[in-house]
XYZ file of C-alpha atoms in Angstrom:
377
model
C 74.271 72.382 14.600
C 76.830 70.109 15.058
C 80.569 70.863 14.075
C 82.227 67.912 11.740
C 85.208 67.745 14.021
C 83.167 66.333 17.153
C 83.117 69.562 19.341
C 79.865 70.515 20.462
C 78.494 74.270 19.245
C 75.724 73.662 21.591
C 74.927 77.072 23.803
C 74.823 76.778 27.356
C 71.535 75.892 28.441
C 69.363 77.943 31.002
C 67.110 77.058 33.381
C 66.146 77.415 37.122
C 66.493 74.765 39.795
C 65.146 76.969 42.579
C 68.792 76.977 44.125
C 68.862 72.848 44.333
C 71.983 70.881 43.047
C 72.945 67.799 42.744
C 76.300 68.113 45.302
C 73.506 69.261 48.213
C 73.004 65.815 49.178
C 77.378 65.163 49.597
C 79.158 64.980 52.956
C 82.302 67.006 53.522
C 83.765 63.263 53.200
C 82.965 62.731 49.667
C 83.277 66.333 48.760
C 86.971 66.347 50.221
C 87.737 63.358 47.768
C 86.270 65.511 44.570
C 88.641 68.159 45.570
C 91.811 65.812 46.520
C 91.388 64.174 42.556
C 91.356 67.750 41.568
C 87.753 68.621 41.063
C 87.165 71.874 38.508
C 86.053 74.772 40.881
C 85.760 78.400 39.679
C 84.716 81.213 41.682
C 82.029 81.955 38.888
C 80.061 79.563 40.832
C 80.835 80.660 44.434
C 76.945 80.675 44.259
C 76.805 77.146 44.245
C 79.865 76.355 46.324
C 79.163 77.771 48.882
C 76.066 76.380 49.844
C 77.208 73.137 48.728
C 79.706 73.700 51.515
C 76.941 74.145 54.105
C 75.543 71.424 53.451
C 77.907 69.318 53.568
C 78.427 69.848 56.982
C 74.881 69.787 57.642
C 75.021 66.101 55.678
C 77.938 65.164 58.114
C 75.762 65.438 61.077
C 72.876 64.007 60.538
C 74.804 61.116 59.054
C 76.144 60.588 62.433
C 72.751 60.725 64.105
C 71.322 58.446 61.726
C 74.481 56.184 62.100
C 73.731 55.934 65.897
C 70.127 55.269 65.108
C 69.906 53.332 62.155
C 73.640 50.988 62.426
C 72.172 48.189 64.109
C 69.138 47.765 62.504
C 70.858 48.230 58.896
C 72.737 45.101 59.689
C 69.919 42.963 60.621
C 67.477 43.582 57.875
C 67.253 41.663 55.115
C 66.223 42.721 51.498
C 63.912 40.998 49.236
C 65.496 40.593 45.388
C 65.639 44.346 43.816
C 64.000 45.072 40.321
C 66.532 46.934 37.813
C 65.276 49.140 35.139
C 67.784 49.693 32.309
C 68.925 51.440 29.493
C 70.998 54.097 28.110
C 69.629 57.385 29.119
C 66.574 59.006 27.114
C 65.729 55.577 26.262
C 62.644 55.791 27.934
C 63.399 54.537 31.161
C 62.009 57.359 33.713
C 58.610 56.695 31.766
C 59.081 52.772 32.335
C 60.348 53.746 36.054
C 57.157 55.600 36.543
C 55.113 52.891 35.081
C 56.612 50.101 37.450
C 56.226 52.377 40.601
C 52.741 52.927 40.064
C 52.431 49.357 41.807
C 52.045 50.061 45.791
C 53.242 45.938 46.219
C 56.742 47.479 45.308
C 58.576 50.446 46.555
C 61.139 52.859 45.228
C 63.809 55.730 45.951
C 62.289 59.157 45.306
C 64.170 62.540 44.843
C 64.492 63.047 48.746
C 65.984 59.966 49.193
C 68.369 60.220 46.492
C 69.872 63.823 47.413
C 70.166 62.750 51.037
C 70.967 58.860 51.435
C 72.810 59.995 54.289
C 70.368 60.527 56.734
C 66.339 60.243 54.932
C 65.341 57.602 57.074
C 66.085 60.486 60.145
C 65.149 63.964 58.181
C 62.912 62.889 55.490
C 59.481 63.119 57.422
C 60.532 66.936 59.040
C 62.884 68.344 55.675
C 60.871 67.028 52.573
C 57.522 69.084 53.317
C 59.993 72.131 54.843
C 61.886 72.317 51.504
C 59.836 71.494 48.420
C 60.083 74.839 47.555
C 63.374 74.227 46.675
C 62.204 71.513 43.695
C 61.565 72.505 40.173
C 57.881 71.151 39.004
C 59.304 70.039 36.407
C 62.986 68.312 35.137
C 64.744 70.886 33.102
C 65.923 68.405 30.690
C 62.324 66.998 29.259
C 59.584 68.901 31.465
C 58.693 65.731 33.084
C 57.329 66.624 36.598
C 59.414 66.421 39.312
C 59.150 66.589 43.137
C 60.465 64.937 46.555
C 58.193 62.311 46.418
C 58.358 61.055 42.769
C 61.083 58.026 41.704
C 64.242 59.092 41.497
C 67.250 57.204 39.628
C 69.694 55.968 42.480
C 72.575 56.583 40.108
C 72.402 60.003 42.378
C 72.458 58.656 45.455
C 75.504 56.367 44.671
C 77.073 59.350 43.693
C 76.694 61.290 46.827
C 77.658 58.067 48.794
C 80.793 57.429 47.316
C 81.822 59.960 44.386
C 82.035 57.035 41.929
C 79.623 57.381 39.118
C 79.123 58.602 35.780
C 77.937 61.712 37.219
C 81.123 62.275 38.589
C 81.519 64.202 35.049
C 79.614 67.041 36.625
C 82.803 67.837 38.031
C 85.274 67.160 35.828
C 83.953 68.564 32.285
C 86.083 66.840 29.525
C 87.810 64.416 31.332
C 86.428 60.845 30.623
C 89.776 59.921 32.263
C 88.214 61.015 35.717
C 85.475 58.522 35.770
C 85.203 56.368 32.708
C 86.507 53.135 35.297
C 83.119 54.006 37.041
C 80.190 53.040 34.483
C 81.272 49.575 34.826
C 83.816 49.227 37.308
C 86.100 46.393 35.028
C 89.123 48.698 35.897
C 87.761 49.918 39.097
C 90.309 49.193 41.945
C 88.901 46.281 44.133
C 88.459 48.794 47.490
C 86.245 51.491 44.957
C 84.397 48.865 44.142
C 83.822 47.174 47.435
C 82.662 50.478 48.456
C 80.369 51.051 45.586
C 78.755 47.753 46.063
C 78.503 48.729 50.255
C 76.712 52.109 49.308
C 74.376 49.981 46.912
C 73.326 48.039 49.552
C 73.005 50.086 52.112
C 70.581 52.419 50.507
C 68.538 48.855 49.303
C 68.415 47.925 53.364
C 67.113 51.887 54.039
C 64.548 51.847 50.877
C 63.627 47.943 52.863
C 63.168 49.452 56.348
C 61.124 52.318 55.015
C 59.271 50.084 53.110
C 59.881 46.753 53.126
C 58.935 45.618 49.811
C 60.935 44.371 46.310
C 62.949 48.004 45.360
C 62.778 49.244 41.690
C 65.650 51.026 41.003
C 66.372 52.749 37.878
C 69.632 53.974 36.562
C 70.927 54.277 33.463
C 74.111 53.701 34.773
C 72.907 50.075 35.729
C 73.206 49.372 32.037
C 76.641 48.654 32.060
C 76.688 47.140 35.780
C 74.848 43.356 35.200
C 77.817 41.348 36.168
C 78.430 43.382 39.593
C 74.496 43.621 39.881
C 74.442 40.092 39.756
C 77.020 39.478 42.383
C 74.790 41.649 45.173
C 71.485 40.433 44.292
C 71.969 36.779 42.086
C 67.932 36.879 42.098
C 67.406 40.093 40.848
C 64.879 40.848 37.811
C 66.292 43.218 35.006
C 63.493 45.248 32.187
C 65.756 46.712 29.777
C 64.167 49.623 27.463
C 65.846 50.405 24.397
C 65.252 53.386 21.613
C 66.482 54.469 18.223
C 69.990 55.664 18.218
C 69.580 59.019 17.191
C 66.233 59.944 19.265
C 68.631 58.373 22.024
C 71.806 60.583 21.119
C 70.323 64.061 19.993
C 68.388 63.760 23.125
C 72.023 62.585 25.478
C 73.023 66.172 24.072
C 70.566 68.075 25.237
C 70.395 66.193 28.664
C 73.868 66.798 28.975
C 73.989 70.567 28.139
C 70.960 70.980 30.841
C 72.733 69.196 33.329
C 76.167 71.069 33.028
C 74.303 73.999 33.544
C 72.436 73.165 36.266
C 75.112 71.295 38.542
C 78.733 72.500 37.232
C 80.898 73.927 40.317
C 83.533 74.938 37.746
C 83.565 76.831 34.371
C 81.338 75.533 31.691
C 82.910 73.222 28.998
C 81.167 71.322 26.607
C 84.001 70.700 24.400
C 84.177 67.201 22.913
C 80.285 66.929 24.582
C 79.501 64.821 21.535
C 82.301 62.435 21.084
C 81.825 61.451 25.108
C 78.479 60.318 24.656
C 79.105 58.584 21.412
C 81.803 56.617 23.149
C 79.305 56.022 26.256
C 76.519 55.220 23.966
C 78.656 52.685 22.053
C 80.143 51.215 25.572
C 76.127 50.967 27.358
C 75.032 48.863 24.416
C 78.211 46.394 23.617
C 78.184 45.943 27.235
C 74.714 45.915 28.022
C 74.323 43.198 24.666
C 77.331 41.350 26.372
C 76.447 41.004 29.714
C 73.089 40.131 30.112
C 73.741 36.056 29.002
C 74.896 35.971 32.420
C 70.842 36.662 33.638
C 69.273 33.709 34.171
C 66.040 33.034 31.737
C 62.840 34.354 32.992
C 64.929 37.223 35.047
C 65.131 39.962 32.217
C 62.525 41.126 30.188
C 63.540 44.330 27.210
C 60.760 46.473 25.497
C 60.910 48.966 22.790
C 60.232 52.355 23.522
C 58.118 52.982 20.835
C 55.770 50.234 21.420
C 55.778 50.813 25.234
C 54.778 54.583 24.139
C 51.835 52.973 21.718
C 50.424 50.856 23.998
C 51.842 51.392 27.834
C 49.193 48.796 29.268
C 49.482 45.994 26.694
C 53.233 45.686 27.428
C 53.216 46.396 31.140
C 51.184 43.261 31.471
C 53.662 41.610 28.842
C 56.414 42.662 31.378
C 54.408 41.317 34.196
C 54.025 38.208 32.941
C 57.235 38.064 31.733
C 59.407 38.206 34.598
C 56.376 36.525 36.552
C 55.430 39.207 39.001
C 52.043 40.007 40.717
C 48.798 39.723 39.048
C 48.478 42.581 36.779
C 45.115 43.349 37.345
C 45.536 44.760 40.829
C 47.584 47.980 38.973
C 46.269 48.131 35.644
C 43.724 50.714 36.471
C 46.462 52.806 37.952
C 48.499 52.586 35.066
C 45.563 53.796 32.550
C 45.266 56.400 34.642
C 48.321 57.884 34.615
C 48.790 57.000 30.966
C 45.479 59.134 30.439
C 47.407 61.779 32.742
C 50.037 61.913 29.972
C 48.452 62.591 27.048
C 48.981 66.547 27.600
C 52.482 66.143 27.781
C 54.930 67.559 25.403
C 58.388 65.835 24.881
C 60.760 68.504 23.212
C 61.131 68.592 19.256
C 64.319 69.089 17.400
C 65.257 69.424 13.623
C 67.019 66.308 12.002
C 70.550 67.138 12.453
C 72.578 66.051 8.929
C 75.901 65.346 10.501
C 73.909 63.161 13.541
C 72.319 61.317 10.944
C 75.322 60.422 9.646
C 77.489 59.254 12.865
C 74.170 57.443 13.364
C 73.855 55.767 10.369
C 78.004 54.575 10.115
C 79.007 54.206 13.319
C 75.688 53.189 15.222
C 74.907 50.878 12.390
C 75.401 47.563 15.017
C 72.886 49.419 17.489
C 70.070 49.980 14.391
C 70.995 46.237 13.074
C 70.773 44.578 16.540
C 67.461 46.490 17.012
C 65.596 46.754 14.141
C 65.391 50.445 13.272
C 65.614 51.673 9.947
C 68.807 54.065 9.126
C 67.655 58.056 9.547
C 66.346 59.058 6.491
């Protein structure tokens, strides 16, 4: 349970990645800037350093191969207007992601292409089959099922690319000083986010030459991006998915814990775990609630997660018609398919946490007022 004074008395999660973290996918580039901005390191996870250092190096190279390969034609191809799924995270929006990709008239980035937006356009066809051993069936986090093929959030692959994300937490537990500038990029300097906005569109133009169809791209992280969205891609389409606070929250802490676990290069620290994502949370949704008046009507469609979750076909064609995309029909069997697929699947359970209840109630009041859910009981 939660302590009154903010600090997380969560216990360190376990669970197995078979060996895979999120750093594989970084260049000795990006990793030397972690380090330089003082990145937390500990030898207690020499296990994950050091083949984080490997590959690295292994990154580095075939970066340069695909530079030689791939530089020319990156600069000549055009990209159609991307597709942005939003929301704060464990609102639902792998399960809309999942939804949207089902449609083979758009394309995505999936888990392969996400660790290694360095070079998947040159390894992907040889590595992916080579390594899947190294993927977890299923996410730690929610037991959703995983693998190199599947969607993947990009918010990953902008990390690797340029170090400035959100996830840039994995390495600096406790320190929202380290990357808070980097959810939105306000406060960014202009040559971060220059480069951020480069990396973005880079990995669009790959995701367009491996496929060259509209990109859905789902990150959380997009949430609080609209405004520099909007400068890239002015015609882009935006489906925001939002949830109750506290499902929302109590589930952030749990994601959190897993991914600490899972990725951390230095000691483990979840002190003050809370408080950061009750600050993020509050920051996603003023932001979010801000921000999108600058998307044009017709260009951003939002759906409740519990209605999507009651009737996934029903507002899938509402979303399709919505934002005027492709005629429905053509995927709907696909998506009852998969949404019979589901129906096995268990999303983890926790007890009503008092204290939660109570940040949720006070200081999430806007979120539950702007959104119509009733307070927690």
């Amino acid at each position: 349970m939660s302590k009154p004074n903010g600090k997380s008395a969560a216990k360190p999660v376990r669970n197995s990645q078979r060996g895979l973290v999120i750093w594989h996918g970084m260049r000795m580039r990006e990793f030397a800037k972690l380090v330089n901005v003082g990145a937390e390191l500990h030898w207690s996870q020499l296990h994950r350093i050091l083949p984080t250092l490997f590959m690295t190096a292994h990154n580095s190279i075939w970066y340069q191969v695909e530079q030689l390969r791939m530089k020319r034609k990156l600069e000549q191809t055009e990209v159609q207007p991307p597709i942005f799924v939003l929301g704060h995270w464990r609102s639902g929006t792998t399960f809309l992601h999942n939804l949207m990709t089902l449609d083979d008239r758009f394309t995505y980035p999936n888990l392969y292409q996400c660790i290694f937006p360095h070079h998947f356009l040159t390894t992907e066809k040889a590595m992916a089959g080579l390594t899947s051993f190294m993927v977890p069936k299923k996410r730690p986090m929610d037991n959703m099922q995983t693998g190199w093929k599947l969607p993947q959030e990009d918010e990953i692959a902008l990390l690797l690319m340029t170090t400035y994300s959100p996830y840039r937490n994995l390495a600096f537990q406790g320190y929202r000083e380290r990357y808070e500038k980097y959810f939105d990029f306000k406060e960014a300097p202009q040559e971060e986010r220059d480069e951020w906005k480069r990396a973005l569109m880079t990995l669009v133009k790959k995701l367009t030459i491996r496929n060259n169809k509209p990109v859905v791209l789902k990150s959380p992280g997009h949430t609080y991006r609209i405004e520099i969205l909007r400068e890239l891609f002015p015609d882009a389409k935006f489906v925001y998915i939002y949830r109750h606070p506290y499902d929302v929250i109590r589930s952030t802490i749990h994601l959190r814990g897993v991914m600490f676990q899972s990725n951390a290069l230095g000691r483990l620290n979840l002190q003050s775990n809370e408080e950061l994502i009750f600050e993020a949370y509050e920051q996603c949704i003023k932001t979010y609630e801000q921000d999108k008046k600058q998307i044009p009507e017709g260009h951003l469609y939002e759906v409740k997660y519990e209605e999507l979750e009651k009737d996934p076909v029903g507002h899938m064609r509402a979303v399709y018609e919505g934002l005027d995309f492709p005629d429905f029909n053509v995927v709907q069997p696909k998506i009852e398919q998969y949404v019979a697929g589901q129906k096995e699947y268990k999303k983890n359970v926790f007890a009503t946490d008092p204290h939660l209840a109570e940040v949720v109630n006070n200081r999430m009041k806007f979120v539950l007022d702007a959104y119509g859910y009733d307070p927690v009981a």
